[in-house]
PDB file of C-alpha atoms in Angstrom:
ATOM      1  CA  MET A 162     -18.994  -9.695   7.640  1.00 23.00           C
ATOM      2  CA  LEU A 163     -18.211 -11.222   4.253  1.00 25.00           C
ATOM      3  CA  LEU A 164     -15.061  -9.112   4.117  1.00 25.00           C
ATOM      4  CA  VAL A 165     -13.834 -10.545   7.384  1.00 31.00           C
ATOM      5  CA  LEU A 166     -14.175 -13.996   5.863  1.00 30.00           C
ATOM      6  CA  ALA A 167     -12.245 -12.840   2.799  1.00 34.00           C
ATOM      7  CA  ASN A 168      -9.272 -12.172   5.046  1.00 40.00           C
ATOM      8  CA  ARG A 169      -9.543 -15.626   6.573  1.00 42.00           C
ATOM      9  CA  GLY A 170      -9.050 -17.892   3.637  1.00 47.00           C
ATOM     10  CA  GLU A 171     -11.597 -17.039   0.974  1.00 65.00           C
ATOM     11  CA  GLY A 172     -10.263 -17.173  -2.555  1.00 93.00           C
ATOM     12  CA  MET A 173      -7.774 -14.791  -4.008  1.00 96.00           C
ATOM     13  CA  LEU A 174      -7.977 -12.853  -7.260  1.00 97.00           C
ATOM     14  CA  THR A 175      -5.108 -11.583  -9.401  1.00 97.00           C
ATOM     15  CA  TYR A 176      -4.507  -7.976 -10.394  1.00 97.00           C
ATOM     16  CA  ARG A 177      -3.566  -7.876 -14.064  1.00 94.00           C
ATOM     17  CA  PRO A 178      -0.719  -5.610 -15.221  1.00 93.00           C
ATOM     18  CA  THR A 179      -1.474  -2.180 -16.649  1.00 92.00           C
ATOM     19  CA  PRO A 180       0.781   0.568 -18.025  1.00 88.00           C
ATOM     20  CA  ALA A 181       0.487   2.301 -14.634  1.00 88.00           C
ATOM     21  CA  VAL A 182       1.426  -0.805 -12.654  1.00 93.00           C
ATOM     22  CA  PRO A 183       3.236  -3.438 -14.745  1.00 93.00           C
ATOM     23  CA  MET A 184       3.018  -6.208 -12.173  1.00 94.00           C
ATOM     24  CA  THR A 185       0.618  -8.786 -10.835  1.00 96.00           C
ATOM     25  CA  PHE A 186      -0.371  -9.475  -7.243  1.00 97.00           C
ATOM     26  CA  THR A 187      -3.138 -11.373  -5.518  1.00 97.00           C
ATOM     27  CA  TYR A 188      -5.780  -9.934  -3.225  1.00 98.00           C
ATOM     28  CA  PRO A 189      -8.855 -11.358  -1.429  1.00 97.00           C
ATOM     29  CA  GLU A 190     -11.876 -11.861  -3.663  1.00 95.00           C
ATOM     30  CA  GLY A 191     -13.947  -9.709  -1.291  1.00 95.00           C
ATOM     31  CA  TRP A 192     -11.832  -6.712  -2.304  1.00 97.00           C
ATOM     32  CA  THR A 193     -12.118  -4.486  -5.365  1.00 97.00           C
ATOM     33  CA  ALA A 194      -9.030  -3.713  -7.429  1.00 97.00           C
ATOM     34  CA  THR A 195      -8.820  -0.546  -9.472  1.00 95.00           C
ATOM     35  CA  THR A 196      -6.243   1.389 -11.452  1.00 94.00           C
ATOM     36  CA  HIS A 197      -6.475   5.152 -11.140  1.00 92.00           C
ATOM     37  CA  VAL A 198      -5.747   6.547 -14.598  1.00 87.00           C
ATOM     38  CA  ASP A 199      -2.034   5.899 -15.091  1.00 85.00           C
ATOM     39  CA  LEU A 200      -1.023   6.785 -11.543  1.00 90.00           C
ATOM     40  CA  PHE A 201      -1.525   3.831  -9.203  1.00 95.00           C
ATOM     41  CA  ALA A 202      -3.302   0.580  -8.458  1.00 96.00           C
ATOM     42  CA  LEU A 203      -5.351  -0.074  -5.363  1.00 96.00           C
ATOM     43  CA  ALA A 204      -7.071  -3.158  -3.947  1.00 98.00           C
ATOM     44  CA  SER A 205      -9.303  -2.899  -0.885  1.00 98.00           C
ATOM     45  CA  PRO A 206     -12.731  -3.815   0.439  1.00 98.00           C
ATOM     46  CA  SER A 207     -13.249  -0.014   0.475  1.00 98.00           C
ATOM     47  CA  ALA A 208     -11.592   0.835  -2.821  1.00 97.00           C
ATOM     48  CA  ALA A 209     -13.675   3.946  -3.584  1.00 96.00           C
ATOM     49  CA  GLN A 210     -12.865   5.588  -0.231  1.00 97.00           C
ATOM     50  CA  PHE A 211      -9.169   4.789  -0.458  1.00 97.00           C
ATOM     51  CA  GLU A 212      -8.913   5.844  -4.101  1.00 95.00           C
ATOM     52  CA  SER A 213     -10.265   9.270  -3.076  1.00 94.00           C
ATOM     53  CA  LEU A 214      -7.781   9.381  -0.207  1.00 95.00           C
ATOM     54  CA  PHE A 215      -4.715   8.478  -2.285  1.00 95.00           C
ATOM     55  CA  VAL A 216      -5.655  10.773  -5.196  1.00 93.00           C
ATOM     56  CA  ALA A 217      -5.720  13.764  -2.850  1.00 89.00           C
ATOM     57  CA  ALA A 218      -2.225  13.038  -1.498  1.00 80.00           C
ATOM     58  CA  ALA A 219      -1.119  15.464   1.242  1.00 79.00           C
ATOM     59  CA  ASN A 220      -4.413  17.416   1.122  1.00 79.00           C
ATOM     60  CA  ALA A 221      -6.541  14.322   1.689  1.00 89.00           C
ATOM     61  CA  ASP A 222      -9.814  14.390   3.571  1.00 92.00           C
ATOM     62  CA  TRP A 223      -9.776  11.316   5.800  1.00 95.00           C
ATOM     63  CA  SER A 224     -13.413  11.557   6.956  1.00 95.00           C
ATOM     64  CA  GLU A 225     -14.717   8.724   4.718  1.00 95.00           C
ATOM     65  CA  VAL A 226     -11.848   6.435   5.709  1.00 96.00           C
ATOM     66  CA  ASN A 227     -12.246   7.272   9.396  1.00 95.00           C
ATOM     67  CA  ALA A 228     -15.924   6.227   9.203  1.00 96.00           C
ATOM     68  CA  LEU A 229     -15.054   2.707   7.973  1.00 97.00           C
ATOM     69  CA  ASP A 230     -15.285  -0.401  10.104  1.00 96.00           C
ATOM     70  CA  PRO A 231     -11.669  -1.380  10.919  1.00 96.00           C
ATOM     71  CA  THR A 232     -12.000  -4.638   8.951  1.00 95.00           C
ATOM     72  CA  ASP A 233     -12.807  -2.569   5.850  1.00 97.00           C
ATOM     73  CA  ALA A 234      -9.943  -0.092   6.397  1.00 97.00           C
ATOM     74  CA  THR A 235      -7.306  -2.240   4.737  1.00 97.00           C
ATOM     75  CA  GLY A 236      -5.768  -2.731   1.351  1.00 98.00           C
ATOM     76  CA  LEU A 237      -2.833  -2.525  -0.986  1.00 98.00           C
ATOM     77  CA  TYR A 238      -1.579   0.569  -2.826  1.00 97.00           C
ATOM     78  CA  VAL A 239       0.982   0.272  -5.638  1.00 97.00           C
ATOM     79  CA  GLN A 240       2.638   3.165  -7.464  1.00 95.00           C
ATOM     80  CA  LEU A 241       5.655   3.535  -9.721  1.00 94.00           C
ATOM     81  CA  ALA A 242       7.590   6.799  -9.668  1.00 92.00           C
ATOM     82  CA  ASP A 243      11.018   8.097 -10.567  1.00 91.00           C
ATOM     83  CA  THR A 244      11.217   9.757  -7.155  1.00 92.00           C
ATOM     84  CA  PHE A 245      11.141   6.503  -5.155  1.00 92.00           C
ATOM     85  CA  ASP A 246      14.654   5.377  -4.266  1.00 92.00           C
ATOM     86  CA  PRO A 247      15.000   2.034  -2.480  1.00 92.00           C
ATOM     87  CA  LYS A 248      18.596   2.959  -1.579  1.00 91.00           C
ATOM     88  CA  ALA A 249      17.787   6.363  -0.071  1.00 92.00           C
ATOM     89  CA  ASP A 250      18.653   7.232   3.498  1.00 90.00           C
ATOM     90  CA  LEU A 251      15.869   7.253   6.084  1.00 90.00           C
ATOM     91  CA  GLN A 252      15.187  10.996   5.958  1.00 92.00           C
ATOM     92  CA  SER A 253      15.107  11.181   2.146  1.00 94.00           C
ATOM     93  CA  MET A 254      12.838   8.143   1.948  1.00 94.00           C
ATOM     94  CA  GLN A 255      10.450   9.642   4.485  1.00 93.00           C
ATOM     95  CA  GLU A 256      10.385  13.027   2.724  1.00 94.00           C
ATOM     96  CA  THR A 257       9.611  11.410  -0.639  1.00 94.00           C
ATOM     97  CA  LEU A 258       6.827   9.266   0.817  1.00 95.00           C
ATOM     98  CA  ASN A 259       5.340  12.306   2.548  1.00 93.00           C
ATOM     99  CA  THR A 260       5.018  14.117  -0.784  1.00 92.00           C
ATOM    100  CA  MET A 261       3.409  11.126  -2.522  1.00 92.00           C
ATOM    101  CA  LEU A 262       1.019   9.799   0.127  1.00 95.00           C
ATOM    102  CA  PRO A 263      -2.072  11.240   1.857  1.00 95.00           C
ATOM    103  CA  GLY A 264      -0.425  12.237   5.088  1.00 93.00           C
ATOM    104  CA  LYS A 265       2.799  11.875   6.981  1.00 94.00           C
ATOM    105  CA  VAL A 266       4.704   8.599   7.180  1.00 94.00           C
ATOM    106  CA  THR A 267       6.511   7.810  10.410  1.00 95.00           C
ATOM    107  CA  PHE A 268       8.725   4.748  10.653  1.00 95.00           C
ATOM    108  CA  THR A 269       8.534   2.463  13.671  1.00 95.00           C
ATOM    109  CA  ASN A 270      11.883   0.847  12.849  1.00 91.00           C
ATOM    110  CA  GLU A 271      14.794   1.299  10.472  1.00 92.00           C
ATOM    111  CA  PRO A 272      14.064   0.304   6.874  1.00 93.00           C
ATOM    112  CA  ALA A 273      15.559  -3.113   6.110  1.00 95.00           C
ATOM    113  CA  ALA A 274      16.522  -5.178   3.086  1.00 95.00           C
ATOM    114  CA  ASP A 275      13.917  -7.691   1.909  1.00 95.00           C
ATOM    115  CA  LEU A 276      12.807  -9.377  -1.299  1.00 94.00           C
ATOM    116  CA  ILE A 277       9.750  -8.734  -3.410  1.00 94.00           C
ATOM    117  CA  ALA A 278       9.147 -10.221  -6.848  1.00 92.00           C
ATOM    118  CA  GLY A 279      12.584 -11.832  -6.586  1.00 92.00           C
ATOM    119  CA  ARG A 280      14.275  -8.450  -6.355  1.00 94.00           C
ATOM    120  CA  THR A 281      16.024  -6.703  -3.524  1.00 93.00           C
ATOM    121  CA  ALA A 282      13.648  -4.278  -1.853  1.00 95.00           C
ATOM    122  CA  THR A 283      13.667  -1.913   1.086  1.00 95.00           C
ATOM    123  CA  ARG A 284      10.956  -2.755   3.617  1.00 96.00           C
ATOM    124  CA  PHE A 285       9.611  -0.202   6.066  1.00 96.00           C
ATOM    125  CA  GLU A 286       6.956  -0.326   8.749  1.00 97.00           C
ATOM    126  CA  GLY A 287       5.169   2.490  10.474  1.00 97.00           C
ATOM    127  CA  TYR A 288       2.129   4.712  10.301  1.00 97.00           C
ATOM    128  CA  LEU A 289       0.485   6.940   7.748  1.00 96.00           C
ATOM    129  CA  ARG A 290      -1.171   9.793   9.626  1.00 95.00           C
ATOM    130  CA  SER A 291      -3.425  12.511   8.257  1.00 93.00           C
ATOM    131  CA  ALA A 292      -2.044  16.043   8.183  1.00 87.00           C
ATOM    132  CA  THR A 293      -4.656  17.070  10.749  1.00 88.00           C
ATOM    133  CA  GLY A 294      -4.006  14.113  13.035  1.00 87.00           C
ATOM    134  CA  THR A 295      -7.568  12.831  12.619  1.00 89.00           C
ATOM    135  CA  GLY A 296      -6.723   9.601  10.808  1.00 93.00           C
ATOM    136  CA  GLN A 297      -4.113   6.883  11.021  1.00 96.00           C
ATOM    137  CA  LEU A 298      -3.284   3.635   9.246  1.00 97.00           C
ATOM    138  CA  ARG A 299      -0.617   1.078  10.011  1.00 98.00           C
ATOM    139  CA  VAL A 300       1.591   0.535   6.942  1.00 98.00           C
ATOM    140  CA  THR A 301       4.149  -1.939   5.701  1.00 97.00           C
ATOM    141  CA  GLY A 302       5.808  -0.837   2.506  1.00 97.00           C
ATOM    142  CA  TYR A 303       8.353  -2.073   0.030  1.00 97.00           C
ATOM    143  CA  LEU A 304      10.389   0.084  -2.332  1.00 96.00           C
ATOM    144  CA  VAL A 305      11.689  -2.021  -5.212  1.00 95.00           C
ATOM    145  CA  GLU A 306      13.388  -1.236  -8.497  1.00 92.00           C
ATOM    146  CA  THR A 307      11.519  -2.421 -11.586  1.00 90.00           C
ATOM    147  CA  PRO A 308      12.799  -2.435 -15.169  1.00 87.00           C
ATOM    148  CA  THR A 309      11.213   1.002 -15.772  1.00 87.00           C
ATOM    149  CA  ARG A 310      10.953   2.870 -12.451  1.00 91.00           C
ATOM    150  CA  SER A 311      11.002   2.169  -8.747  1.00 94.00           C
ATOM    151  CA  ALA A 312       7.773   0.942  -7.204  1.00 95.00           C
ATOM    152  CA  LEU A 313       6.083   1.395  -3.870  1.00 96.00           C
ATOM    153  CA  VAL A 314       4.047  -1.607  -2.740  1.00 97.00           C
ATOM    154  CA  LEU A 315       2.178  -0.488   0.389  1.00 98.00           C
ATOM    155  CA  TYR A 316      -0.058  -2.644   2.597  1.00 98.00           C
ATOM    156  CA  PHE A 317      -2.239  -0.536   4.890  1.00 98.00           C
ATOM    157  CA  CYS A 318      -4.686  -1.404   7.648  1.00 98.00           C
ATOM    158  CA  ALA A 319      -6.477  -0.133  10.712  1.00 97.00           C
ATOM    159  CA  GLU A 320      -4.291  -1.016  13.699  1.00 94.00           C
ATOM    160  CA  SER A 321      -6.840  -3.462  15.123  1.00 95.00           C
ATOM    161  CA  ALA A 322      -7.381  -5.289  11.818  1.00 94.00           C
ATOM    162  CA  CYS A 323      -3.907  -5.850  10.373  1.00 97.00           C
ATOM    163  CA  ASP A 324      -3.393  -9.349   8.982  1.00 97.00           C
ATOM    164  CA  PRO A 325       0.305 -10.350   8.752  1.00 96.00           C
ATOM    165  CA  ALA A 326      -0.582 -13.658   7.035  1.00 96.00           C
ATOM    166  CA  LEU A 327      -2.505 -11.805   4.327  1.00 97.00           C
ATOM    167  CA  LEU A 328       0.362  -9.346   3.862  1.00 97.00           C
ATOM    168  CA  ALA A 329       2.765 -12.278   3.442  1.00 96.00           C
ATOM    169  CA  LYS A 330       0.481 -13.919   0.883  1.00 96.00           C
ATOM    170  CA  ILE A 331       0.174 -10.706  -1.135  1.00 97.00           C
ATOM    171  CA  ARG A 332       3.911  -9.960  -0.937  1.00 96.00           C
ATOM    172  CA  GLU A 333       4.816 -13.469  -2.099  1.00 96.00           C
ATOM    173  CA  SER A 334       2.418 -13.145  -5.051  1.00 97.00           C
ATOM    174  CA  VAL A 335       3.926  -9.981  -6.538  1.00 97.00           C
ATOM    175  CA  ALA A 336       5.446 -10.547  -9.974  1.00 96.00           C
ATOM    176  CA  LEU A 337       6.892  -7.932 -12.320  1.00 92.00           C
ATOM    177  CA  THR A 338       5.841  -8.107 -15.962  1.00 87.00           C
TER     178      THR A 338
END
């Protein structure tokens, strides 16, 4: 229950930049933030389960994530990669995301221009579904160009526990370093 409170106004902590993710962002103090080697950053109340999920990419085993309480099945995933293109067409963007994430991304609307860290970004909304169809997360993502490479900033949540106010707070806190 403490994690539910974290999403309802408890304090926020700041992720400090690393070589893997040269940016800062805030996240609820009930979450754990981690950087996986030099690949990505993750903040979630269930960081260990989601780190395992995102490391496995397309071959991910969703069983640990599926067993989570919906309020714990939320977080933020950030990765920089040369293959992300904020200006790509819908199909190319979807194909790239599908090779980088643990499942298949389906968009629920057309990607749209937005701002993140004061830079033009492409925002998309949809679902991340396991390859076997046994797991699903709602996602809101931003593809943004950074001084070194493009970045994916991805908020994920169980459908019944998404928190648009928290997403807005995190998005507004992102700063490139």
